[in-house]
Amino acid sequence: MTTLRGIYPALCLTLLAMAAPAASVAQEVAQPETYKFDLGAGIGMSGYLGDANPGSLFSRPGVGGNLSFRYLMNTRIALRGMIGLASLSGTTEGMDNVIPGLENYSFKSTVYDLQARGEFNFFNYGIGETYKRLTRITPYVALGLGVSMSSVSGESHVAMTIPMAVGVKYKIKPRLNLALEFAMTKIVGDKADGAVLSDPYLIKSSFLKNTDWYSTLVLSISYEFGKRCVACHRID
């Protein structure tokens, strides 16, 4: 009996020592992986607002698309760089407000845009980590600055842009995301529809007057990479 009493504590200590590493490994396996970067592409439709179309966003829809790179700061905030393309078109024919000498003017334009945006998710976006109340779907808003180059009738024009967007993201898998986004981009210039419409009413262009806009409605998919260090629950 004395021998057995001595064996039981030693056996328990041995089992605990063997179980501790296994528990640690299990905890590491259960720890969800998170990533710092996101690379994506999107395609959809584009529209134009300006002197040749003052009211209807998608009256003459074109094609819009982008390539993007995100730095995922945390589950709510991301910084995003984008290269975008949009085909625009418009006409003054049939407009109630007649532009003297340009009653039947029409154009087709291609806009290339380079943007830097900040994005804010309304919910903590992700999979797993229930203590953080992560959700697989979230609406978001974005605001940024950029520069565009438009090409109309063989002439190119460069201007600053201010993109504003709203959208919704859905996490298909831990590293795969789907998003639908509507964006309005203000072109701080008035030549995206051609130089002849840059001052049709003899009103000097300014930040708020006589500037063109274009819109995009884009469905995109993105893939996350660059695993984070999760030691001590630290996000780098």
Tab-separated table of C-alpha atoms in Angstrom, residues 12-232:
chain	number	residue	atom	x	y	z
A	12	CYS	CA	-0.318	11.895	-12.015
A	13	LEU	CA	2.635	14.269	-12.388
A	14	THR	CA	3.916	12.292	-15.368
A	15	LEU	CA	0.513	12.377	-17.093
A	16	LEU	CA	0.200	16.138	-16.491
A	17	ALA	CA	3.660	16.717	-17.914
A	18	MET	CA	2.761	14.728	-21.027
A	19	ALA	CA	-0.602	16.471	-21.447
A	20	ALA	CA	0.727	20.022	-21.148
A	21	PRO	CA	2.612	20.061	-24.480
A	22	ALA	CA	-0.336	18.404	-26.211
A	23	ALA	CA	-2.709	21.053	-24.842
A	24	SER	CA	-0.331	23.773	-25.963
A	25	VAL	CA	-0.164	22.319	-29.475
A	26	ALA	CA	-3.964	22.025	-29.589
A	27	GLN	CA	-4.302	25.641	-28.529
A	28	GLU	CA	-1.882	26.712	-31.280
A	29	VAL	CA	-3.807	24.687	-33.851
A	30	ALA	CA	-7.099	26.221	-32.725
A	31	GLN	CA	-5.692	29.741	-32.934
A	32	PRO	CA	-7.105	31.218	-36.186
A	33	GLU	CA	-4.617	32.621	-38.646
A	34	THR	CA	-4.924	36.279	-39.602
A	35	TYR	CA	-3.185	38.167	-42.395
A	36	LYS	CA	-1.802	41.632	-43.029
A	37	PHE	CA	-2.375	42.081	-46.761
A	38	ASP	CA	-5.098	41.608	-49.355
A	39	LEU	CA	-4.814	41.507	-53.153
A	40	GLY	CA	-7.923	41.754	-55.317
A	41	ALA	CA	-9.557	42.490	-58.663
A	42	GLY	CA	-13.011	43.686	-59.637
A	43	ILE	CA	-15.223	44.216	-62.680
A	44	GLY	CA	-18.534	45.993	-63.185
A	45	MET	CA	-20.182	49.013	-64.765
A	46	SER	CA	-19.363	52.708	-64.904
A	47	GLY	CA	-21.296	55.925	-65.455
A	48	TYR	CA	-20.649	59.601	-66.121
A	49	LEU	CA	-22.041	62.863	-64.709
A	50	GLY	CA	-21.122	66.192	-66.288
A	51	ASP	CA	-22.147	68.763	-68.860
A	52	ALA	CA	-23.271	66.073	-71.322
A	53	ASN	CA	-25.268	64.163	-68.682
A	54	PRO	CA	-26.304	66.273	-65.685
A	55	GLY	CA	-28.682	63.880	-63.977
A	56	SER	CA	-28.798	60.119	-64.683
A	57	LEU	CA	-25.907	58.075	-63.273
A	58	PHE	CA	-26.105	55.064	-65.572
A	59	SER	CA	-27.994	56.427	-68.605
A	60	ARG	CA	-25.086	55.353	-70.876
A	61	PRO	CA	-23.321	52.623	-68.862
A	62	GLY	CA	-19.749	51.634	-69.566
A	63	VAL	CA	-17.296	49.121	-68.158
A	64	GLY	CA	-15.388	49.676	-64.919
A	65	GLY	CA	-12.705	47.583	-63.260
A	66	ASN	CA	-9.842	47.759	-60.796
A	67	LEU	CA	-6.870	46.040	-59.213
A	68	SER	CA	-6.308	46.709	-55.522
A	69	PHE	CA	-3.889	46.126	-52.661
A	70	ARG	CA	-4.939	46.495	-49.017
A	71	TYR	CA	-2.992	46.781	-45.794
A	72	LEU	CA	-5.284	45.344	-43.116
A	73	MET	CA	-4.526	47.421	-40.018
A	74	ASN	CA	-7.103	45.581	-37.899
A	75	THR	CA	-10.613	44.113	-38.193
A	76	ARG	CA	-12.148	47.555	-38.758
A	77	ILE	CA	-9.642	49.702	-40.687
A	78	ALA	CA	-7.712	49.134	-43.928
A	79	LEU	CA	-5.561	51.238	-46.240
A	80	ARG	CA	-6.146	50.490	-49.926
A	81	GLY	CA	-4.267	51.356	-53.102
A	82	MET	CA	-6.115	50.974	-56.402
A	83	ILE	CA	-5.545	51.135	-60.131
A	84	GLY	CA	-8.858	51.630	-61.913
A	85	LEU	CA	-10.283	51.968	-65.400
A	86	ALA	CA	-13.671	53.280	-66.504
A	87	SER	CA	-15.173	53.818	-69.950
A	88	LEU	CA	-17.462	56.872	-70.086
A	89	SER	CA	-19.787	58.319	-72.701
A	90	GLY	CA	-22.391	61.039	-72.967
A	91	THR	CA	-24.357	63.236	-75.338
A	92	THR	CA	-26.026	66.635	-75.270
A	93	GLU	CA	-28.646	65.564	-77.787
A	94	GLY	CA	-32.168	65.866	-76.373
A	95	MET	CA	-31.063	67.742	-73.235
A	96	ASP	CA	-33.527	70.307	-71.842
A	97	ASN	CA	-30.640	72.680	-71.169
A	98	VAL	CA	-29.255	73.438	-74.632
A	99	ILE	CA	-25.539	74.276	-74.905
A	100	PRO	CA	-25.073	76.857	-77.707
A	101	GLY	CA	-23.163	75.362	-80.615
A	102	LEU	CA	-22.986	71.927	-78.949
A	103	GLU	CA	-26.586	70.750	-79.260
A	104	ASN	CA	-25.533	67.386	-80.726
A	105	TYR	CA	-22.164	66.888	-79.070
A	106	SER	CA	-21.289	63.343	-77.977
A	107	PHE	CA	-18.117	61.771	-76.644
A	108	LYS	CA	-16.485	58.564	-75.524
A	109	SER	CA	-13.737	58.629	-72.931
A	110	THR	CA	-11.515	56.241	-71.017
A	111	VAL	CA	-10.417	57.226	-67.519
A	112	TYR	CA	-7.411	55.632	-65.823
A	113	ASP	CA	-7.258	56.290	-62.083
A	114	LEU	CA	-4.662	55.747	-59.362
A	115	GLN	CA	-6.147	56.026	-55.861
A	116	ALA	CA	-5.226	55.761	-52.183
A	117	ARG	CA	-8.137	55.156	-49.826
A	118	GLY	CA	-8.943	54.629	-46.191
A	119	GLU	CA	-11.651	52.025	-45.469
A	120	PHE	CA	-13.771	51.616	-42.330
A	121	ASN	CA	-15.776	48.445	-41.600
A	122	PHE	CA	-18.921	48.913	-39.515
A	123	PHE	CA	-18.367	45.524	-37.814
A	124	ASN	CA	-15.279	43.554	-36.766
A	125	TYR	CA	-14.638	41.634	-39.984
A	126	GLY	CA	-13.256	38.104	-39.931
A	127	ILE	CA	-13.786	34.444	-39.058
A	128	GLY	CA	-13.199	32.864	-35.631
A	129	GLU	CA	-11.986	34.634	-32.483
A	130	THR	CA	-15.491	34.880	-31.003
A	131	TYR	CA	-14.191	36.984	-28.106
A	132	LYS	CA	-13.608	39.742	-30.699
A	133	ARG	CA	-17.189	39.378	-32.018
A	134	LEU	CA	-16.010	38.879	-35.574
A	135	THR	CA	-18.567	38.688	-38.362
A	136	ARG	CA	-18.264	37.272	-41.885
A	137	ILE	CA	-20.218	40.147	-43.448
A	138	THR	CA	-19.925	43.888	-42.949
A	139	PRO	CA	-20.868	47.120	-44.693
A	140	TYR	CA	-18.051	49.631	-45.140
A	141	VAL	CA	-17.302	53.168	-46.302
A	142	ALA	CA	-14.196	54.566	-48.005
A	143	LEU	CA	-12.698	57.957	-48.784
A	144	GLY	CA	-9.479	58.836	-50.573
A	145	LEU	CA	-7.436	60.870	-53.001
A	146	GLY	CA	-6.151	60.044	-56.443
A	147	VAL	CA	-5.047	61.204	-59.837
A	148	SER	CA	-6.702	60.380	-63.159
A	149	MET	CA	-5.846	60.556	-66.820
A	150	SER	CA	-8.723	60.760	-69.297
A	151	SER	CA	-8.424	60.229	-73.016
A	152	VAL	CA	-10.999	61.880	-75.327
A	153	SER	CA	-10.651	62.063	-79.137
A	154	GLY	CA	-6.913	61.457	-78.920
A	155	GLU	CA	-6.353	64.158	-76.267
A	156	SER	CA	-5.241	63.304	-72.727
A	157	HIS	CA	-6.025	65.299	-69.581
A	158	VAL	CA	-4.738	64.777	-66.029
A	159	ALA	CA	-6.636	65.824	-62.889
A	160	MET	CA	-6.862	65.075	-59.171
A	161	THR	CA	-9.719	62.836	-58.009
A	162	ILE	CA	-11.630	62.340	-54.767
A	163	PRO	CA	-13.172	58.845	-54.564
A	164	MET	CA	-16.037	58.133	-52.128
A	165	ALA	CA	-17.471	54.637	-51.772
A	166	VAL	CA	-19.906	52.434	-49.873
A	167	GLY	CA	-19.977	48.670	-50.053
A	168	VAL	CA	-20.433	45.333	-48.364
A	169	LYS	CA	-17.835	42.586	-47.815
A	170	TYR	CA	-18.411	38.872	-47.286
A	171	LYS	CA	-15.705	36.461	-46.140
A	172	ILE	CA	-16.160	33.281	-48.174
A	173	LYS	CA	-13.223	31.535	-46.468
A	174	PRO	CA	-10.611	32.722	-43.934
A	175	ARG	CA	-8.451	34.139	-46.772
A	176	LEU	CA	-11.026	34.736	-49.521
A	177	ASN	CA	-13.327	37.780	-49.686
A	178	LEU	CA	-16.161	38.930	-51.930
A	179	ALA	CA	-17.259	42.583	-52.104
A	180	LEU	CA	-19.853	44.697	-53.884
A	181	GLU	CA	-19.016	48.420	-54.015
A	182	PHE	CA	-20.608	51.580	-55.357
A	183	ALA	CA	-18.229	54.512	-55.745
A	184	MET	CA	-18.577	58.124	-56.843
A	185	THR	CA	-15.350	59.789	-57.949
A	186	LYS	CA	-15.111	63.541	-58.258
A	187	ILE	CA	-12.696	64.669	-60.956
A	188	VAL	CA	-11.259	68.033	-59.948
A	189	GLY	CA	-11.320	69.176	-63.542
A	190	ASP	CA	-13.749	69.571	-66.419
A	191	LYS	CA	-12.167	67.750	-69.360
A	192	ALA	CA	-13.129	64.111	-68.820
A	193	ASP	CA	-15.872	64.709	-71.398
A	194	GLY	CA	-13.619	66.641	-73.772
A	195	ALA	CA	-11.958	70.047	-73.841
A	196	VAL	CA	-14.881	71.633	-75.733
A	197	LEU	CA	-17.092	71.105	-72.669
A	198	SER	CA	-14.563	72.489	-70.195
A	199	ASP	CA	-16.356	75.879	-69.995
A	200	PRO	CA	-19.612	75.684	-72.020
A	201	TYR	CA	-21.451	78.375	-70.064
A	202	LEU	CA	-18.466	80.732	-69.669
A	203	ILE	CA	-18.452	79.998	-65.947
A	204	LYS	CA	-14.941	79.542	-64.622
A	205	SER	CA	-14.400	76.039	-63.245
A	206	SER	CA	-13.676	75.645	-59.543
A	207	PHE	CA	-13.600	72.836	-56.993
A	208	LEU	CA	-17.411	72.790	-56.844
A	209	LYS	CA	-18.433	74.162	-60.258
A	210	ASN	CA	-18.135	72.649	-63.736
A	211	THR	CA	-16.337	69.517	-62.592
A	212	ASP	CA	-16.998	66.003	-63.865
A	213	TRP	CA	-17.894	62.888	-61.895
A	214	TYR	CA	-17.860	59.202	-62.697
A	215	SER	CA	-19.404	56.284	-60.837
A	216	THR	CA	-18.651	52.575	-60.661
A	217	LEU	CA	-20.588	49.565	-59.416
A	218	VAL	CA	-18.050	46.747	-59.069
A	219	LEU	CA	-18.068	43.161	-57.834
A	220	SER	CA	-14.607	42.128	-56.633
A	221	ILE	CA	-12.793	39.170	-55.117
A	222	SER	CA	-9.638	39.311	-53.016
A	223	TYR	CA	-7.141	36.981	-51.348
A	224	GLU	CA	-5.321	37.615	-48.061
A	225	PHE	CA	-1.643	36.839	-47.443
A	226	GLY	CA	1.233	37.780	-45.121
A	227	LYS	CA	0.520	35.897	-41.905
A	228	ARG	CA	0.459	37.988	-38.729
A	229	CYS	CA	2.465	37.215	-35.634
A	230	VAL	CA	-0.060	36.078	-33.026
A	231	ALA	CA	2.312	35.603	-30.090
A	232	CYS	CA	0.791	37.030	-26.917
